[in-house]
mmCIF file of C-alpha atoms in Angstrom:
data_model
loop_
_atom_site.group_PDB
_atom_site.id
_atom_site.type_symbol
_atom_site.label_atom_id
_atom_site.label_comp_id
_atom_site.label_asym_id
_atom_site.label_seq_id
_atom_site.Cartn_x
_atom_site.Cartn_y
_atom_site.Cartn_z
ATOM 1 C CA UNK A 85 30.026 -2.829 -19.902
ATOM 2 C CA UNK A 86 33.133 -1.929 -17.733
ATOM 3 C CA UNK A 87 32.389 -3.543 -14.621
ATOM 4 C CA UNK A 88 35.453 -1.593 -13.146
ATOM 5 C CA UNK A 89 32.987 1.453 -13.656
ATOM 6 C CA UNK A 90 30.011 -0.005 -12.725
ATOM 7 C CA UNK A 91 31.273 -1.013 -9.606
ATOM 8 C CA UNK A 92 32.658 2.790 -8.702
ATOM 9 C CA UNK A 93 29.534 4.495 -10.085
ATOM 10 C CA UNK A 94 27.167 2.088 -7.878
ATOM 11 C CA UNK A 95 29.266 2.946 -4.569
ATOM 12 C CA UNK A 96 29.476 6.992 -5.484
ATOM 13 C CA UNK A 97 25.845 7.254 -6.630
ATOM 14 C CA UNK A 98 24.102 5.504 -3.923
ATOM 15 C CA UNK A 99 26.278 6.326 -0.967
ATOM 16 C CA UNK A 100 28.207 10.006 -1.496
ATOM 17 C CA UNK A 101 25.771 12.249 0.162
ATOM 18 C CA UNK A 102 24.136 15.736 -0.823
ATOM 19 C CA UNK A 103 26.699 17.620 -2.748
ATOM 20 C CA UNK A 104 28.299 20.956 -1.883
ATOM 21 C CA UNK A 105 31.096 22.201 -3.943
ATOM 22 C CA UNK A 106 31.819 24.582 -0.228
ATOM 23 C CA UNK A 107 33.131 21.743 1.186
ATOM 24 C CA UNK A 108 35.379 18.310 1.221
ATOM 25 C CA UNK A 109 33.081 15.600 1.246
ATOM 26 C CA UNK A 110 35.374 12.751 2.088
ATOM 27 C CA UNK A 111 38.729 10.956 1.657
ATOM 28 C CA UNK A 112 38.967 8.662 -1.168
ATOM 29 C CA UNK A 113 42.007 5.881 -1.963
ATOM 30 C CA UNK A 114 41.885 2.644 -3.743
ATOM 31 C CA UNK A 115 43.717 -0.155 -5.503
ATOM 32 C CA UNK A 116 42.905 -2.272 -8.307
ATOM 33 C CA UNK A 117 45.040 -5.515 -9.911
ATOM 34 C CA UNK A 118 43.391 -5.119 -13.352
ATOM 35 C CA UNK A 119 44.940 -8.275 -14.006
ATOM 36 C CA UNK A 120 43.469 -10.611 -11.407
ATOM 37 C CA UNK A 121 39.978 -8.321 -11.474
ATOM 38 C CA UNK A 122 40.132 -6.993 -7.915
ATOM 39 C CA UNK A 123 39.284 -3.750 -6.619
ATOM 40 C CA UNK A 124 39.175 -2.263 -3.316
ATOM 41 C CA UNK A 125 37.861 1.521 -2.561
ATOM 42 C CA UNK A 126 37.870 3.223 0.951
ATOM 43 C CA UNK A 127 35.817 6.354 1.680
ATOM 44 C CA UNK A 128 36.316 8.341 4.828
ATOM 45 C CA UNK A 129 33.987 10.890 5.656
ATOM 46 C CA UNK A 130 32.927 13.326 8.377
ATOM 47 C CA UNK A 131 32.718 12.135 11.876
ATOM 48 C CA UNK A 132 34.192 8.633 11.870
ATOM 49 C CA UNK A 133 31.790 7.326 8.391
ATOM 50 C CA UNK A 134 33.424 5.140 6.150
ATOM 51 C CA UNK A 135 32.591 3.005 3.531
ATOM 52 C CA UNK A 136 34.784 -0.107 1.889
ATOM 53 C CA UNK A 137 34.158 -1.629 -1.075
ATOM 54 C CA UNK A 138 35.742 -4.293 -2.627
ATOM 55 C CA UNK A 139 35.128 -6.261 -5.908
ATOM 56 C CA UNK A 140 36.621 -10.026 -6.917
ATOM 57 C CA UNK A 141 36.537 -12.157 -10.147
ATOM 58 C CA UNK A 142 35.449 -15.282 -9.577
ATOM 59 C CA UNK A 143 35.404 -16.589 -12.950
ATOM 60 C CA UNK A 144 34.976 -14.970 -16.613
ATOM 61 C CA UNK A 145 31.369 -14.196 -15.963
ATOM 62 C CA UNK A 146 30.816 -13.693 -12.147
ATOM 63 C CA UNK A 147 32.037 -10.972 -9.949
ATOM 64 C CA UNK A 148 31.436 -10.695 -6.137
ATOM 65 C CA UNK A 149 30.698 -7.050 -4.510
ATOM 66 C CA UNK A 150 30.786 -6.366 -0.978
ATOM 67 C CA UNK A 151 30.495 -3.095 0.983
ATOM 68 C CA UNK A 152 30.679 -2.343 4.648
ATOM 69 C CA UNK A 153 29.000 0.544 5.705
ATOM 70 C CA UNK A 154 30.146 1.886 8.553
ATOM 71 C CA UNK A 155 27.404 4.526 10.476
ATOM 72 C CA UNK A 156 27.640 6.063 7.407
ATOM 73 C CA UNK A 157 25.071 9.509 7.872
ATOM 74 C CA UNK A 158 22.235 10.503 5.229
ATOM 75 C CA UNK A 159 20.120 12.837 5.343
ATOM 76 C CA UNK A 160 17.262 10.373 6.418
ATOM 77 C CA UNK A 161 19.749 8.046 9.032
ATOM 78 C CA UNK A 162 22.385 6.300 10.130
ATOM 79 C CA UNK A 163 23.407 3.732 8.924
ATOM 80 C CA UNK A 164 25.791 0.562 9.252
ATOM 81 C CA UNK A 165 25.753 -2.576 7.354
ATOM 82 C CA UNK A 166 27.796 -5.618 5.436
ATOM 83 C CA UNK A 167 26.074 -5.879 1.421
ATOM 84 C CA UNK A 168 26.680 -8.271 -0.307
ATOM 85 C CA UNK A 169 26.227 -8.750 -4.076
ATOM 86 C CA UNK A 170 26.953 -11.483 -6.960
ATOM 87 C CA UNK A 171 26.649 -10.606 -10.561
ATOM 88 C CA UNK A 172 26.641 -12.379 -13.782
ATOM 89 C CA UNK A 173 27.872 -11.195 -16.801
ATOM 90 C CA UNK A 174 25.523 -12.194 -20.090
ATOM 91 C CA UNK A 175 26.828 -15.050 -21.469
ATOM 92 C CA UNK A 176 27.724 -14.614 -25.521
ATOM 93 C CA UNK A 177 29.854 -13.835 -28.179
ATOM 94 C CA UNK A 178 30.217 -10.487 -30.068
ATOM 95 C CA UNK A 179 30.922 -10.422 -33.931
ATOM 96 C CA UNK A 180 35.137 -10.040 -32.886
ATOM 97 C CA UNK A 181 34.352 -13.392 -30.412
ATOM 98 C CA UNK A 182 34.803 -11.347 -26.962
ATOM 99 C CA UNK A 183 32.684 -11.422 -24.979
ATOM 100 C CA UNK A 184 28.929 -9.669 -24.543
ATOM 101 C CA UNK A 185 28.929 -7.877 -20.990
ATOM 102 C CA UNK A 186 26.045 -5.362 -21.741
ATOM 103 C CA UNK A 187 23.515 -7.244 -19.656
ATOM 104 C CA UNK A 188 24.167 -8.750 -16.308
ATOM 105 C CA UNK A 189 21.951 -9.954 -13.230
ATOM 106 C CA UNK A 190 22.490 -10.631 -9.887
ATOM 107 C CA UNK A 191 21.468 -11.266 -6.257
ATOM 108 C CA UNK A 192 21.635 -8.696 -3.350
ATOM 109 C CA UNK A 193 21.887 -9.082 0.589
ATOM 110 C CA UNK A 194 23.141 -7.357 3.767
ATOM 111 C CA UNK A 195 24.102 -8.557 6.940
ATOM 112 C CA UNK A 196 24.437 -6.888 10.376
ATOM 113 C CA UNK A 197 22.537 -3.789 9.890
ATOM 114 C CA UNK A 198 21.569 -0.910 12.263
ATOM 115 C CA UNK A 199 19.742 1.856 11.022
ATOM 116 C CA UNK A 200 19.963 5.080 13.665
ATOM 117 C CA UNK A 201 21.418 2.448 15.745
ATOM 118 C CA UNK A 202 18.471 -0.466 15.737
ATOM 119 C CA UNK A 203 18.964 -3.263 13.997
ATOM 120 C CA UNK A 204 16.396 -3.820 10.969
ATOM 121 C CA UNK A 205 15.386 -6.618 8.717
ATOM 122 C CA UNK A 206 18.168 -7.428 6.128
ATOM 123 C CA UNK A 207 17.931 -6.561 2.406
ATOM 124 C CA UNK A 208 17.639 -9.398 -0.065
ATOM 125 C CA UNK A 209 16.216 -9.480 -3.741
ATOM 126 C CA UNK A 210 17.397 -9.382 -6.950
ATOM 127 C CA UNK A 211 18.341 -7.326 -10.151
ATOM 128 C CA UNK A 212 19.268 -7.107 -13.837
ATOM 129 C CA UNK A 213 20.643 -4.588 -16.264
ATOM 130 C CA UNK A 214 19.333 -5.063 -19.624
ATOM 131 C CA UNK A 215 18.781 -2.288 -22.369
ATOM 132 C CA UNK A 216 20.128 0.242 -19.818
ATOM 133 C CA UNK A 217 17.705 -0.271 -17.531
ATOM 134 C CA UNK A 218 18.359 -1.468 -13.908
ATOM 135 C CA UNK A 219 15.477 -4.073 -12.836
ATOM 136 C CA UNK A 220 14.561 -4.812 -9.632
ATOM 137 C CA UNK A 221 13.121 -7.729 -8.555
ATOM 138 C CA UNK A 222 11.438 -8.732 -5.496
ATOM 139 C CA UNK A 223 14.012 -6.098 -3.496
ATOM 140 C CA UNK A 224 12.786 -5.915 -0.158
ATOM 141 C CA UNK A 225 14.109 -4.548 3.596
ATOM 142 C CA UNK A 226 12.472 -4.673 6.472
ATOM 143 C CA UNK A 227 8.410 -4.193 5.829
ATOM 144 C CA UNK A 228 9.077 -2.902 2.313
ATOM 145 C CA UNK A 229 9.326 -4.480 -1.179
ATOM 146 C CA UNK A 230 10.335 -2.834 -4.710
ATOM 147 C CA UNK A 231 9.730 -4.113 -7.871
ATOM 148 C CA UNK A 232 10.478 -2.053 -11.040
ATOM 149 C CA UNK A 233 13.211 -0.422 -13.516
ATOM 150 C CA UNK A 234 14.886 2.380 -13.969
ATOM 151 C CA UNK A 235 16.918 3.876 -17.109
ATOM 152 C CA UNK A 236 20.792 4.173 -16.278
ATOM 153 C CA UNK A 237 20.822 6.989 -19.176
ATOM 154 C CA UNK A 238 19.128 10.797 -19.381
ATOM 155 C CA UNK A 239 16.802 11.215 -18.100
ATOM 156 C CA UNK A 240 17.074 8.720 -16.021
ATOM 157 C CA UNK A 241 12.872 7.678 -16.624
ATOM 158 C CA UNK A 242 12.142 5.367 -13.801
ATOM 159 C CA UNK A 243 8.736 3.265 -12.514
ATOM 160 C CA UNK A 244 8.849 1.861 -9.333
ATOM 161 C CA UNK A 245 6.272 0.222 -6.626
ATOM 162 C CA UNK A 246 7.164 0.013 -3.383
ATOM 163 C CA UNK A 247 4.478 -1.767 -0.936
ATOM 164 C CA UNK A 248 4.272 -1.458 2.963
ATOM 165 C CA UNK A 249 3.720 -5.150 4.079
ATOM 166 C CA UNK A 250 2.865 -3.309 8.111
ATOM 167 C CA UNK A 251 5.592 -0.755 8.576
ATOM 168 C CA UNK A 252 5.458 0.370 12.218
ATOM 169 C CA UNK A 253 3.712 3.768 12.719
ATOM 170 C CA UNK A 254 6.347 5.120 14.527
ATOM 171 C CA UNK A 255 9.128 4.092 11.541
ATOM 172 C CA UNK A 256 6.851 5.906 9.000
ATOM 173 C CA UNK A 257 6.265 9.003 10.931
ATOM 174 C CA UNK A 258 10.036 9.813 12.197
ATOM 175 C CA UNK A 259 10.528 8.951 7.950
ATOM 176 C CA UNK A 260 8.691 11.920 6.597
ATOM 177 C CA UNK A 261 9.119 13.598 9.847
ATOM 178 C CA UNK A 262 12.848 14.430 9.666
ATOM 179 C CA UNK A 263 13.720 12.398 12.361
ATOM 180 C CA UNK A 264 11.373 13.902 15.135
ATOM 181 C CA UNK A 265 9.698 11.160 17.153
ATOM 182 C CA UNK A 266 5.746 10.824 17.854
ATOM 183 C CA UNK A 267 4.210 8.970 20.554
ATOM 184 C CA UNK A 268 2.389 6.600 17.602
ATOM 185 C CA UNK A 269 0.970 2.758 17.403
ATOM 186 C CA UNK A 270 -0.424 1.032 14.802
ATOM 187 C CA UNK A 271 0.905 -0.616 11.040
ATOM 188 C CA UNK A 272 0.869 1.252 7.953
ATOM 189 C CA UNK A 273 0.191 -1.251 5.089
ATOM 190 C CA UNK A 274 0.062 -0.153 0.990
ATOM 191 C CA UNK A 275 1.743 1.399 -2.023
ATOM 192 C CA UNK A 276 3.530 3.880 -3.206
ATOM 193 C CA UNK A 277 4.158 4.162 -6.938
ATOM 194 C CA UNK A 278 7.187 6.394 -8.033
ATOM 195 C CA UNK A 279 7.718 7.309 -11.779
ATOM 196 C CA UNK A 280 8.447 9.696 -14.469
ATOM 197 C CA UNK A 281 12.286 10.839 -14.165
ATOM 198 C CA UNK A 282 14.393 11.502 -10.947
ATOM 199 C CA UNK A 283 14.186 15.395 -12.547
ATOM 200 C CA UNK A 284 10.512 15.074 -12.199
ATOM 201 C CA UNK A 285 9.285 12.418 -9.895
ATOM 202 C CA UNK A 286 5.665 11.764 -9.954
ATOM 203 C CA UNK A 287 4.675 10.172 -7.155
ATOM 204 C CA UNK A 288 1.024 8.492 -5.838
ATOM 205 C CA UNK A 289 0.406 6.851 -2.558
ATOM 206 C CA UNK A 290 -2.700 4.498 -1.214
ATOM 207 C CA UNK A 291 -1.821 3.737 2.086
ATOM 208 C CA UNK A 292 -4.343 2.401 5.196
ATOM 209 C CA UNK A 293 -3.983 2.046 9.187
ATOM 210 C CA UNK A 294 -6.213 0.291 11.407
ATOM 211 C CA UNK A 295 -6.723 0.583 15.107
ATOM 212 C CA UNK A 296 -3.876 2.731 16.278
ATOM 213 C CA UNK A 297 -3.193 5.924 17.653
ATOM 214 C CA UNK A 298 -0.722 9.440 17.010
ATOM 215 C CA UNK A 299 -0.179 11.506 19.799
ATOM 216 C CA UNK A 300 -3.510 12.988 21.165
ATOM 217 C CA UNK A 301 -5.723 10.884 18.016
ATOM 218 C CA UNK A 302 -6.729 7.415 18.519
ATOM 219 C CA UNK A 303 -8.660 5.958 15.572
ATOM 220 C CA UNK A 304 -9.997 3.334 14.116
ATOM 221 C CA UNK A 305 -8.825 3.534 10.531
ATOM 222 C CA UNK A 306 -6.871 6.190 8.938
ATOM 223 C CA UNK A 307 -7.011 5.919 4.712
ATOM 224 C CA UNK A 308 -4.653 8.202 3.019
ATOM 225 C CA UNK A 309 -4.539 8.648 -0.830
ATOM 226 C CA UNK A 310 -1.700 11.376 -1.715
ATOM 227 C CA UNK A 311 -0.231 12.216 -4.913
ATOM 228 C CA UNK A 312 1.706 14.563 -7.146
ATOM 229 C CA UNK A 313 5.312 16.096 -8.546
ATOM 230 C CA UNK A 314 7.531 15.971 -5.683
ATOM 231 C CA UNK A 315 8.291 17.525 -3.133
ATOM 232 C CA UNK A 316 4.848 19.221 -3.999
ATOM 233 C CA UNK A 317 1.732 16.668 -2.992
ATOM 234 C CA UNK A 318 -1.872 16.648 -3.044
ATOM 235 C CA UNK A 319 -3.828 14.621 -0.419
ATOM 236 C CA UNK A 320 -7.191 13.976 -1.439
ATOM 237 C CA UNK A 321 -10.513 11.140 -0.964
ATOM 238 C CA UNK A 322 -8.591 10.668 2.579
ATOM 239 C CA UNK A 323 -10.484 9.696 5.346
ATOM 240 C CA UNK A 324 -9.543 9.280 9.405
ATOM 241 C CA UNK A 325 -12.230 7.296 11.519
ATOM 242 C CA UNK A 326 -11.535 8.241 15.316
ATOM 243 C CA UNK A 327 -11.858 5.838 17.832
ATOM 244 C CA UNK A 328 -14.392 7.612 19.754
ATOM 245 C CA UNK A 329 -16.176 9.854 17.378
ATOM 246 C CA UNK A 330 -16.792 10.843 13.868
ATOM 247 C CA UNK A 331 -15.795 10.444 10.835
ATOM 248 C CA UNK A 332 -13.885 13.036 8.487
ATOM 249 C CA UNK A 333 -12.488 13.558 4.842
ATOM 250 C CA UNK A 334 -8.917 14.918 4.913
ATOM 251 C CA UNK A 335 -7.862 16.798 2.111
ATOM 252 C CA UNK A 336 -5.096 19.549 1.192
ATOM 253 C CA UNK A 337 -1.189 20.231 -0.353
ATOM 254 C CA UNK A 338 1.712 18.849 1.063
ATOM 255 C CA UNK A 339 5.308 19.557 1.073
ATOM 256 C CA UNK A 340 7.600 16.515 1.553
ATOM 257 C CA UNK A 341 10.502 18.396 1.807
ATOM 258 C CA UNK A 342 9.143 21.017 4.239
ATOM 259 C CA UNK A 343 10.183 18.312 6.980
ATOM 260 C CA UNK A 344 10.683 20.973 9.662
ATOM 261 C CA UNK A 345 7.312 22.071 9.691
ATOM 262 C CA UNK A 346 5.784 18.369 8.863
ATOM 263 C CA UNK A 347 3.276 19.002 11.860
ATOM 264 C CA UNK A 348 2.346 22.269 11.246
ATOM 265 C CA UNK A 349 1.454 21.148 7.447
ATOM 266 C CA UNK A 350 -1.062 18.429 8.972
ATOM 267 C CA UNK A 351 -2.563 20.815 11.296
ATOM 268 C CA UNK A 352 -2.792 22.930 7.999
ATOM 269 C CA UNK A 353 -4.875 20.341 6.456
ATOM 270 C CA UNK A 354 -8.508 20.800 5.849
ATOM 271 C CA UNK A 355 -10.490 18.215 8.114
ATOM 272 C CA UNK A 356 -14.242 17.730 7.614
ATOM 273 C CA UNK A 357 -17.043 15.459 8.628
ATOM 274 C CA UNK A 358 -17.843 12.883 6.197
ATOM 275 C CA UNK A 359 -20.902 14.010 4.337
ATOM 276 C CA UNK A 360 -22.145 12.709 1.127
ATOM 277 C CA UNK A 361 -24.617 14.806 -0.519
ATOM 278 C CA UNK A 362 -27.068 13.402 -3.292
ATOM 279 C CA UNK A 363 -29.354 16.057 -4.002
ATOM 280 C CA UNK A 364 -32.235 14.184 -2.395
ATOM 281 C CA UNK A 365 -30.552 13.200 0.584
ATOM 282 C CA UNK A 366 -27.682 14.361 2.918
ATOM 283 C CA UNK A 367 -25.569 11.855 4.519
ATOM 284 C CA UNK A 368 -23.319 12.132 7.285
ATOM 285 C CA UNK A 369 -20.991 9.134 8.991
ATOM 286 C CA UNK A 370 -21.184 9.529 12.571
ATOM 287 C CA UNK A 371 -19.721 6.148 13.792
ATOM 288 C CA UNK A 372 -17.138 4.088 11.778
ATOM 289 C CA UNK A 373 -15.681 0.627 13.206
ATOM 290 C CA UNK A 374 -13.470 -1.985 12.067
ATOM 291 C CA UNK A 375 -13.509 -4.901 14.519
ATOM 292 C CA UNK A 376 -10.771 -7.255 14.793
ATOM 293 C CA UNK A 377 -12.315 -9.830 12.447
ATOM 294 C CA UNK A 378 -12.380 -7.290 9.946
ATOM 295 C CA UNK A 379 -15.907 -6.812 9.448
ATOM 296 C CA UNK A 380 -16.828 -2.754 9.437
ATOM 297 C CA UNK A 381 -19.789 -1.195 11.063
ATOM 298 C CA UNK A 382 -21.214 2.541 10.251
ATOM 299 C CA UNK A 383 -23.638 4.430 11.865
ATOM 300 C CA UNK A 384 -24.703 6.964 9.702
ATOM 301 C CA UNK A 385 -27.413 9.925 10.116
ATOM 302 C CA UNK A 386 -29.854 10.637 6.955
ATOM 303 C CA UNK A 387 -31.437 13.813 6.083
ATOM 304 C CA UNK A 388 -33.860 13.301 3.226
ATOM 305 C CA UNK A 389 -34.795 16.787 1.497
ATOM 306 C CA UNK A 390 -38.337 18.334 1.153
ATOM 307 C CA UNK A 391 -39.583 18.248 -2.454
ATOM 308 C CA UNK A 392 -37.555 21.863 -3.293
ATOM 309 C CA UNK A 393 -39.183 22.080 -6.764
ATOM 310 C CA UNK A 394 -42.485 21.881 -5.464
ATOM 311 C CA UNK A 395 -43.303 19.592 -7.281
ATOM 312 C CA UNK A 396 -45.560 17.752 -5.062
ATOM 313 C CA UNK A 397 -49.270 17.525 -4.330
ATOM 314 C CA UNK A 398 -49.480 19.953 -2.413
ATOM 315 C CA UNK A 399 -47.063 22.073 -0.385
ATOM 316 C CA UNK A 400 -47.752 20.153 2.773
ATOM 317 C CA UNK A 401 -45.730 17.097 1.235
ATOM 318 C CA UNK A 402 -42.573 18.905 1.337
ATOM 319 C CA UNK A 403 -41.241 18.062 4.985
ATOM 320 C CA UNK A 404 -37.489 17.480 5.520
ATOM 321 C CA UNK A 405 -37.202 13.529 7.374
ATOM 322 C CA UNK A 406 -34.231 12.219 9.645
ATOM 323 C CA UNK A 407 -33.355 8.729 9.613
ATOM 324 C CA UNK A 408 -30.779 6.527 11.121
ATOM 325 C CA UNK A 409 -29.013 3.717 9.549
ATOM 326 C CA UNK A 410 -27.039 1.348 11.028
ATOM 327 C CA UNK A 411 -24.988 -1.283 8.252
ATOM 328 C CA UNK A 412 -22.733 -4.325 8.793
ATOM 329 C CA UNK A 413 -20.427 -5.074 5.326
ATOM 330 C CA UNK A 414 -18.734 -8.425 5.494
#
């Protein structure tokens, strides 16, 4: 592997933002001393965003990356931050005794960093290329680890988890929200698993809050399963337990790039009390809690059905009966 282009393709492909041919996207100059295995790179963009990258040889096999970001603007936020990488070449011969630089691994870290102007936990984890794939191990920033791969050739076929170790409410809303704050509390903890190519990214989320609120809603435990091609979702089996009423099942499509009208898709979103039906019996939650020691408590109303067959002795047996049922699970 070149490193040379490695180390150009990493900083273009994960920093250049959303193409438009209409328009200069930044200012771009450089040096490199091919003999002593240095590089440096310096993009200017709109509005005061740069990025510098440099790249030194420490020895045959290691090579030290660094970039400062400098309130560099995406399309999700801004962002400023020192990242820092080492990488190791594989260690071998080939057949003509050079050496074997198709594989390498490495360690990754930032320093410093503000995103939208906060300051965030640091990145840290680790990586490998092997088999053109790029590996991620135990990559993590802020509340949010990634383990997976991804192929560096077409298709690019990729399989990814990230989990949410208690992301604030807040963070994940203004995420998916394009920006636009909600009065929010609470910790969003679970997983979202990404695969299939970046032309067709499959995508399937299990995600839980307890004991927060969203604007107007305070609940008790929000459960939301989501899945699908994106941008085009399906949430389904999701469930919001209020606070200070009932239960409900929340279920409908979902488009993640529709960010402007993110709350009128939610509002769009068919909410409905959480009834189970068995045939014999109809079940509705009224009541769902889940305490602080994390014990949960329903209260739940039971309608058991007449005998609708008529099947029994005699039609006088067939009267509908209401119950109440109140359950602890530990």
């Amino acid at each position: 592997m070149n490193v040379f282009k490695f180390f150009l393709a990493v900083c273009l492909f994960i920093f250049t933002p959303k193409l438009s041919f209409a328009e200069r996207l930044f200012f771009f100059e450089g040096q490199a001393d091919l003999s002593k295995g240095e590089m440096e790179v310096v993009m200017d963009f709109h509005e005061g965003s740069s990025i510098k990258a440099k790249m030194m040889k420490m020895s045959e096999s290691n090579y030290h990356f660094s970039l400062d970001v400098n309130h560099l603007k995406t399309p999700l936020f801004d962002l400023l931050s020192k990242i820092e990488s080492s990488v190791d070449l594989a260690i071998g011969k080939n057949g003509d005794g050079g050496l074997l630089s198709n594989d390498l691994q490495g360690k990754i870290w930032s320093q410093y960093s503000l995103v939208d102007f906060k300051p965030i936990n640091e990145l840290s984890g680790r990586f490998e290329i092997k088999n053109k794939k790029l590996y991620m191990i135990a990559l993590s920033v802020g509340n949010l680890t990634a383990n997976g791969y991804l192929d560096l050739t077409a298709p690019y076929a990729l399989n990814v988890t990230v989990r949410l170790l208690g992301v604030d409410m807040k963070d994940f809303l203004n995420f998916w929200g394009s920006g636009k704050e909600y009065e929010s509390a609470g910790d969003v903890f679970g997983q979202i698993r990404a695969s299939g190519s970046l032309a067709r990214l499959e995508l399937k989320g299990n995600l839980q809050s307890r004991t927060g609120f969203v604007q107007q809603l305070n609940y008790d435990t929000i459960v939301l399963n989501i899945e699908g091609t994106y941008p085009l979702m399906q949430i389904t089996r999701s469930t919001v337990s209020k606070s200070d009423g009932a239960s409900f099942s929340l279920d409908g499509p979902f488009n993640l790039s529709d960010k402007k009208n993110f709350k009128k898709q939610i509002q769009a979103l068919t909410l409905a009390p959480l009834v189970s039906d068995s045939g014999s019996e109809t079940e509705w939650t009224i009541k769902r809690l889940n305490p602080q020691d994390s014990r949960t408590t329903e209260l739940k109303y039971h309608l058991k059905k007449g005998d609708a067959l008529g099947t029994g002795p005699s039609a006088g047996d067939e009267i509908d009966m209401l119950g109440i049922e109140r359950t602890r699970k530990f």
